[in-house]
Amino acid sequence: MPVGRSIRSILAALDDSGHAPLVLRTAASLARDLKARLVLVRVLLVPPEIPAAAHSTPDHLEEKLVTDNLRTLESLMREDPDVQFGPPIV
């Protein structure tokens, strides 16, 4: 069985670090070469220096973080139309 058929999906975790562009380029290259689906994921944490009272439900901080980061991942996905992307995960 060809290698490209044994790997169907690749999960790439991206953050805001300087390494993220290289991680994305490498994962996209692998996905293209293997004809695999690429799923981008970003894990969000509210920084510990923000007190719990500052991010209570009424201010919708968590929703805003998720929405903003989904938009960022979707924008990155549009930059590489040759890659088959799965839905981004935040």
mmCIF file of N, CA and C in Angstrom:
data_model
loop_
_atom_site.group_PDB
_atom_site.id
_atom_site.type_symbol
_atom_site.label_atom_id
_atom_site.label_comp_id
_atom_site.label_asym_id
_atom_site.label_seq_id
_atom_site.Cartn_x
_atom_site.Cartn_y
_atom_site.Cartn_z
ATOM 1 N N MET A 1 0.847 -1.175 0.000
ATOM 2 C CA MET A 1 0.000 0.000 0.000
ATOM 3 C C MET A 1 0.894 1.240 0.000
ATOM 4 N N PRO A 2 0.648 2.212 -0.881
ATOM 5 C CA PRO A 2 1.460 3.431 -0.903
ATOM 6 C C PRO A 2 1.332 4.207 0.410
ATOM 7 N N VAL A 3 2.419 4.853 0.794
ATOM 8 C CA VAL A 3 2.431 5.613 2.044
ATOM 9 C C VAL A 3 1.328 6.661 2.045
ATOM 10 N N GLY A 4 1.107 7.352 0.933
ATOM 11 C CA GLY A 4 0.109 8.407 0.862
ATOM 12 C C GLY A 4 -1.284 7.933 1.177
ATOM 13 N N ARG A 5 -1.541 6.674 1.027
ATOM 14 C CA ARG A 5 -2.873 6.135 1.311
ATOM 15 C C ARG A 5 -3.011 5.743 2.781
ATOM 16 N N SER A 6 -1.902 5.545 3.486
ATOM 17 C CA SER A 6 -2.005 5.117 4.875
ATOM 18 C C SER A 6 -2.220 6.298 5.825
ATOM 19 N N ILE A 7 -1.847 7.484 5.423
ATOM 20 C CA ILE A 7 -2.061 8.678 6.238
ATOM 21 C C ILE A 7 -3.127 9.515 5.548
ATOM 22 N N ARG A 8 -4.283 9.591 6.180
ATOM 23 C CA ARG A 8 -5.392 10.321 5.570
ATOM 24 C C ARG A 8 -5.579 11.705 6.154
ATOM 25 N N SER A 9 -5.139 11.910 7.389
ATOM 26 C CA SER A 9 -5.319 13.205 8.054
ATOM 27 C C SER A 9 -4.070 13.572 8.829
ATOM 28 N N ILE A 10 -3.804 14.869 8.861
ATOM 29 C CA ILE A 10 -2.682 15.419 9.622
ATOM 30 C C ILE A 10 -3.255 16.506 10.517
ATOM 31 N N LEU A 11 -2.906 16.480 11.781
ATOM 32 C CA LEU A 11 -3.347 17.488 12.738
ATOM 33 C C LEU A 11 -2.156 18.387 13.042
ATOM 34 N N ALA A 12 -2.320 19.684 12.806
ATOM 35 C CA ALA A 12 -1.237 20.638 13.062
ATOM 36 C C ALA A 12 -1.704 21.655 14.096
ATOM 37 N N ALA A 13 -1.013 21.705 15.216
ATOM 38 C CA ALA A 13 -1.333 22.667 16.275
ATOM 39 C C ALA A 13 -0.547 23.948 16.030
ATOM 40 N N LEU A 14 -1.264 25.046 15.956
ATOM 41 C CA LEU A 14 -0.643 26.347 15.716
ATOM 42 C C LEU A 14 -0.874 27.258 16.906
ATOM 43 N N ASP A 15 0.136 28.063 17.215
ATOM 44 C CA ASP A 15 -0.004 29.068 18.260
ATOM 45 C C ASP A 15 0.428 30.407 17.676
ATOM 46 N N ASP A 16 0.664 31.363 18.523
ATOM 47 C CA ASP A 16 1.066 32.692 18.045
ATOM 48 C C ASP A 16 2.583 32.866 18.029
ATOM 49 N N SER A 17 3.318 31.782 18.170
ATOM 50 C CA SER A 17 4.774 31.901 18.233
ATOM 51 C C SER A 17 5.366 32.101 16.843
ATOM 52 N N GLY A 18 6.617 32.419 16.824
ATOM 53 C CA GLY A 18 7.336 32.580 15.573
ATOM 54 C C GLY A 18 7.523 31.280 14.814
ATOM 55 N N HIS A 19 7.291 30.159 15.476
ATOM 56 C CA HIS A 19 7.429 28.853 14.837
ATOM 57 C C HIS A 19 6.190 28.446 14.035
ATOM 58 N N ALA A 20 5.065 29.081 14.300
ATOM 59 C CA ALA A 20 3.797 28.675 13.680
ATOM 60 C C ALA A 20 3.834 28.690 12.147
ATOM 61 N N PRO A 21 4.408 29.709 11.503
ATOM 62 C CA PRO A 21 4.437 29.682 10.032
ATOM 63 C C PRO A 21 5.200 28.472 9.472
ATOM 64 N N LEU A 22 6.310 28.104 10.112
ATOM 65 C CA LEU A 22 7.067 26.933 9.666
ATOM 66 C C LEU A 22 6.272 25.653 9.896
ATOM 67 N N VAL A 23 5.592 25.565 11.030
ATOM 68 C CA VAL A 23 4.758 24.391 11.304
ATOM 69 C C VAL A 23 3.678 24.260 10.246
ATOM 70 N N LEU A 24 3.035 25.372 9.910
ATOM 71 C CA LEU A 24 1.976 25.338 8.910
ATOM 72 C C LEU A 24 2.533 24.956 7.536
ATOM 73 N N ARG A 25 3.629 25.562 7.123
ATOM 74 C CA ARG A 25 4.220 25.232 5.813
ATOM 75 C C ARG A 25 4.611 23.759 5.733
ATOM 76 N N THR A 26 5.202 23.246 6.809
ATOM 77 C CA THR A 26 5.627 21.844 6.828
ATOM 78 C C THR A 26 4.423 20.907 6.777
ATOM 79 N N ALA A 27 3.404 21.204 7.581
ATOM 80 C CA ALA A 27 2.202 20.366 7.591
ATOM 81 C C ALA A 27 1.485 20.431 6.248
ATOM 82 N N ALA A 28 1.410 21.605 5.639
ATOM 83 C CA ALA A 28 0.756 21.755 4.334
ATOM 84 C C ALA A 28 1.522 20.984 3.265
ATOM 85 N N SER A 29 2.829 21.038 3.313
ATOM 86 C CA SER A 29 3.641 20.303 2.349
ATOM 87 C C SER A 29 3.415 18.798 2.479
ATOM 88 N N LEU A 30 3.406 18.308 3.715
ATOM 89 C CA LEU A 30 3.138 16.887 3.945
ATOM 90 C C LEU A 30 1.745 16.506 3.449
ATOM 91 N N ALA A 31 0.767 17.347 3.749
ATOM 92 C CA ALA A 31 -0.610 17.051 3.328
ATOM 93 C C ALA A 31 -0.706 16.986 1.802
ATOM 94 N N ARG A 32 -0.052 17.913 1.125
ATOM 95 C CA ARG A 32 -0.053 17.891 -0.353
ATOM 96 C C ARG A 32 0.614 16.616 -0.862
ATOM 97 N N ASP A 33 1.800 16.334 -0.347
ATOM 98 C CA ASP A 33 2.561 15.173 -0.814
ATOM 99 C C ASP A 33 1.836 13.856 -0.557
ATOM 100 N N LEU A 34 1.150 13.768 0.576
ATOM 101 C CA LEU A 34 0.480 12.529 0.962
ATOM 102 C C LEU A 34 -0.993 12.499 0.546
ATOM 103 N N LYS A 35 -1.435 13.609 -0.065
ATOM 104 C CA LYS A 35 -2.856 13.734 -0.432
ATOM 105 C C LYS A 35 -3.749 13.504 0.799
ATOM 106 N N ALA A 36 -3.325 14.089 1.901
ATOM 107 C CA ALA A 36 -4.028 13.947 3.176
ATOM 108 C C ALA A 36 -4.773 15.235 3.501
ATOM 109 N N ARG A 37 -5.749 15.104 4.358
ATOM 110 C CA ARG A 37 -6.507 16.255 4.839
ATOM 111 C C ARG A 37 -5.737 16.865 5.999
ATOM 112 N N LEU A 38 -5.649 18.190 6.017
ATOM 113 C CA LEU A 38 -4.940 18.906 7.075
ATOM 114 C C LEU A 38 -5.958 19.601 7.973
ATOM 115 N N VAL A 39 -5.874 19.325 9.261
ATOM 116 C CA VAL A 39 -6.755 19.950 10.241
ATOM 117 C C VAL A 39 -5.888 20.839 11.132
ATOM 118 N N LEU A 40 -6.240 22.119 11.179
ATOM 119 C CA LEU A 40 -5.517 23.060 12.027
ATOM 120 C C LEU A 40 -6.230 23.180 13.359
ATOM 121 N N VAL A 41 -5.451 23.227 14.428
ATOM 122 C CA VAL A 41 -6.022 23.349 15.773
ATOM 123 C C VAL A 41 -5.263 24.427 16.539
ATOM 124 N N ARG A 42 -6.009 25.158 17.329
ATOM 125 C CA ARG A 42 -5.405 26.137 18.228
ATOM 126 C C ARG A 42 -6.084 25.992 19.584
ATOM 127 N N VAL A 43 -5.287 25.797 20.603
ATOM 128 C CA VAL A 43 -5.803 25.681 21.962
ATOM 129 C C VAL A 43 -5.709 27.056 22.603
ATOM 130 N N LEU A 44 -6.821 27.486 23.176
ATOM 131 C CA LEU A 44 -6.864 28.805 23.798
ATOM 132 C C LEU A 44 -6.902 28.681 25.304
ATOM 133 N N LEU A 45 -6.164 29.538 25.939
ATOM 134 C CA LEU A 45 -6.186 29.631 27.393
ATOM 135 C C LEU A 45 -6.323 31.098 27.756
ATOM 136 N N VAL A 46 -7.153 31.370 28.712
ATOM 137 C CA VAL A 46 -7.191 32.726 29.233
ATOM 138 C C VAL A 46 -5.969 32.856 30.132
ATOM 139 N N PRO A 47 -5.119 33.831 29.862
ATOM 140 C CA PRO A 47 -3.894 33.961 30.654
ATOM 141 C C PRO A 47 -4.195 34.050 32.149
ATOM 142 N N PRO A 48 -3.383 33.391 32.960
ATOM 143 C CA PRO A 48 -3.641 33.375 34.404
ATOM 144 C C PRO A 48 -3.589 34.761 35.039
ATOM 145 N N GLU A 49 -2.910 35.705 34.401
ATOM 146 C CA GLU A 49 -2.833 37.051 34.982
ATOM 147 C C GLU A 49 -4.159 37.816 34.839
ATOM 148 N N ILE A 50 -5.093 37.279 34.042
ATOM 149 C CA ILE A 50 -6.426 37.883 33.941
ATOM 150 C C ILE A 50 -7.305 37.212 34.993
ATOM 151 N N PRO A 51 -7.764 37.957 35.979
ATOM 152 C CA PRO A 51 -8.563 37.340 37.035
ATOM 153 C C PRO A 51 -9.883 36.794 36.497
ATOM 154 N N ALA A 52 -10.383 35.762 37.146
ATOM 155 C CA ALA A 52 -11.615 35.106 36.708
ATOM 156 C C ALA A 52 -12.770 36.095 36.580
ATOM 157 N N ALA A 53 -12.840 37.056 37.459
ATOM 158 C CA ALA A 53 -13.936 38.030 37.408
ATOM 159 C C ALA A 53 -13.875 38.885 36.136
ATOM 160 N N ALA A 54 -12.711 38.985 35.532
ATOM 161 C CA ALA A 54 -12.567 39.807 34.326
ATOM 162 C C ALA A 54 -13.066 39.104 33.079
ATOM 163 N N HIS A 55 -13.238 37.809 33.140
ATOM 164 C CA HIS A 55 -13.718 37.098 31.953
ATOM 165 C C HIS A 55 -14.956 36.258 32.274
ATOM 166 N N SER A 56 -15.887 36.902 32.909
ATOM 167 C CA SER A 56 -17.145 36.227 33.215
ATOM 168 C C SER A 56 -18.023 36.180 31.970
ATOM 169 N N THR A 57 -19.020 35.352 31.989
ATOM 170 C CA THR A 57 -19.895 35.125 30.842
ATOM 171 C C THR A 57 -20.474 36.401 30.236
ATOM 172 N N PRO A 58 -20.902 37.389 31.007
ATOM 173 C CA PRO A 58 -21.517 38.557 30.371
ATOM 174 C C PRO A 58 -20.630 39.302 29.373
ATOM 175 N N ASP A 59 -19.320 39.236 29.536
ATOM 176 C CA ASP A 59 -18.480 39.985 28.597
ATOM 177 C C ASP A 59 -18.125 39.199 27.336
ATOM 178 N N HIS A 60 -18.448 37.912 27.293
ATOM 179 C CA HIS A 60 -18.274 37.079 26.103
ATOM 180 C C HIS A 60 -16.819 36.965 25.642
ATOM 181 N N LEU A 61 -15.879 37.056 26.574
ATOM 182 C CA LEU A 61 -14.464 36.964 26.224
ATOM 183 C C LEU A 61 -14.147 35.648 25.521
ATOM 184 N N GLU A 62 -14.629 34.538 26.083
ATOM 185 C CA GLU A 62 -14.323 33.237 25.495
ATOM 186 C C GLU A 62 -14.860 33.144 24.064
ATOM 187 N N GLU A 63 -16.097 33.618 23.850
ATOM 188 C CA GLU A 63 -16.676 33.606 22.498
ATOM 189 C C GLU A 63 -15.832 34.420 21.538
ATOM 190 N N LYS A 64 -15.395 35.593 21.978
ATOM 191 C CA LYS A 64 -14.586 36.457 21.121
ATOM 192 C C LYS A 64 -13.253 35.793 20.778
ATOM 193 N N LEU A 65 -12.619 35.172 21.770
ATOM 194 C CA LEU A 65 -11.354 34.485 21.517
ATOM 195 C C LEU A 65 -11.533 33.367 20.495
ATOM 196 N N VAL A 66 -12.580 32.574 20.656
ATOM 197 C CA VAL A 66 -12.840 31.473 19.726
ATOM 198 C C VAL A 66 -13.111 32.015 18.329
ATOM 199 N N THR A 67 -13.992 33.003 18.226
ATOM 200 C CA THR A 67 -14.340 33.568 16.922
ATOM 201 C C THR A 67 -13.114 34.169 16.236
ATOM 202 N N ASP A 68 -12.347 34.955 16.960
ATOM 203 C CA ASP A 68 -11.154 35.577 16.381
ATOM 204 C C ASP A 68 -10.159 34.534 15.896
ATOM 205 N N ASN A 69 -9.961 33.496 16.685
ATOM 206 C CA ASN A 69 -8.987 32.477 16.302
ATOM 207 C C ASN A 69 -9.490 31.593 15.169
ATOM 208 N N LEU A 70 -10.787 31.333 15.105
ATOM 209 C CA LEU A 70 -11.339 30.611 13.949
ATOM 210 C C LEU A 70 -11.114 31.413 12.681
ATOM 211 N N ARG A 71 -11.343 32.705 12.744
ATOM 212 C CA ARG A 71 -11.117 33.572 11.571
ATOM 213 C C ARG A 71 -9.653 33.535 11.143
ATOM 214 N N THR A 72 -8.765 33.554 12.106
ATOM 215 C CA THR A 72 -7.333 33.496 11.789
ATOM 216 C C THR A 72 -6.989 32.186 11.084
ATOM 217 N N LEU A 73 -7.459 31.065 11.626
ATOM 218 C CA LEU A 73 -7.171 29.771 11.003
ATOM 219 C C LEU A 73 -7.799 29.682 9.615
ATOM 220 N N GLU A 74 -9.019 30.171 9.463
ATOM 221 C CA GLU A 74 -9.675 30.140 8.151
ATOM 222 C C GLU A 74 -8.917 30.991 7.147
ATOM 223 N N SER A 75 -8.380 32.112 7.586
ATOM 224 C CA SER A 75 -7.574 32.963 6.710
ATOM 225 C C SER A 75 -6.311 32.233 6.262
ATOM 226 N N LEU A 76 -5.658 31.543 7.190
ATOM 227 C CA LEU A 76 -4.463 30.767 6.841
ATOM 228 C C LEU A 76 -4.813 29.666 5.842
ATOM 229 N N MET A 77 -5.974 29.057 6.010
ATOM 230 C CA MET A 77 -6.391 27.982 5.112
ATOM 231 C C MET A 77 -6.611 28.514 3.688
ATOM 232 N N ARG A 78 -7.159 29.713 3.575
ATOM 233 C CA ARG A 78 -7.399 30.301 2.244
ATOM 234 C C ARG A 78 -6.094 30.610 1.510
ATOM 235 N N GLU A 79 -5.012 30.777 2.253
ATOM 236 C CA GLU A 79 -3.724 31.099 1.642
ATOM 237 C C GLU A 79 -3.108 29.921 0.888
ATOM 238 N N ASP A 80 -3.600 28.722 1.113
ATOM 239 C CA ASP A 80 -3.036 27.541 0.457
ATOM 240 C C ASP A 80 -4.156 26.690 -0.148
ATOM 241 N N PRO A 81 -4.683 27.103 -1.303
ATOM 242 C CA PRO A 81 -5.825 26.398 -1.891
ATOM 243 C C PRO A 81 -5.504 24.995 -2.397
ATOM 244 N N ASP A 82 -4.239 24.656 -2.501
ATOM 245 C CA ASP A 82 -3.852 23.322 -2.989
ATOM 246 C C ASP A 82 -3.941 22.246 -1.903
ATOM 247 N N VAL A 83 -4.221 22.651 -0.682
ATOM 248 C CA VAL A 83 -4.294 21.710 0.425
ATOM 249 C C VAL A 83 -5.766 21.457 0.754
ATOM 250 N N GLN A 84 -6.076 20.184 0.999
ATOM 251 C CA GLN A 84 -7.438 19.821 1.430
ATOM 252 C C GLN A 84 -7.475 19.982 2.952
ATOM 253 N N PHE A 85 -8.198 20.996 3.415
ATOM 254 C CA PHE A 85 -8.287 21.257 4.845
ATOM 255 C C PHE A 85 -9.572 20.687 5.403
ATOM 256 N N GLY A 86 -9.486 20.195 6.632
ATOM 257 C CA GLY A 86 -10.687 19.845 7.389
ATOM 258 C C GLY A 86 -11.111 21.077 8.150
ATOM 259 N N PRO A 87 -12.243 21.007 8.844
ATOM 260 C CA PRO A 87 -12.674 22.176 9.605
ATOM 261 C C PRO A 87 -11.688 22.506 10.731
ATOM 262 N N PRO A 88 -11.369 23.792 10.905
ATOM 263 C CA PRO A 88 -10.429 24.155 11.964
ATOM 264 C C PRO A 88 -11.044 23.919 13.337
ATOM 265 N N ILE A 89 -10.185 23.685 14.307
ATOM 266 C CA ILE A 89 -10.622 23.416 15.679
ATOM 267 C C ILE A 89 -10.004 24.457 16.598
ATOM 268 N N VAL A 90 -10.844 25.087 17.401
ATOM 269 C CA VAL A 90 -10.360 26.044 18.404
ATOM 270 C C VAL A 90 -10.922 25.635 19.730
#
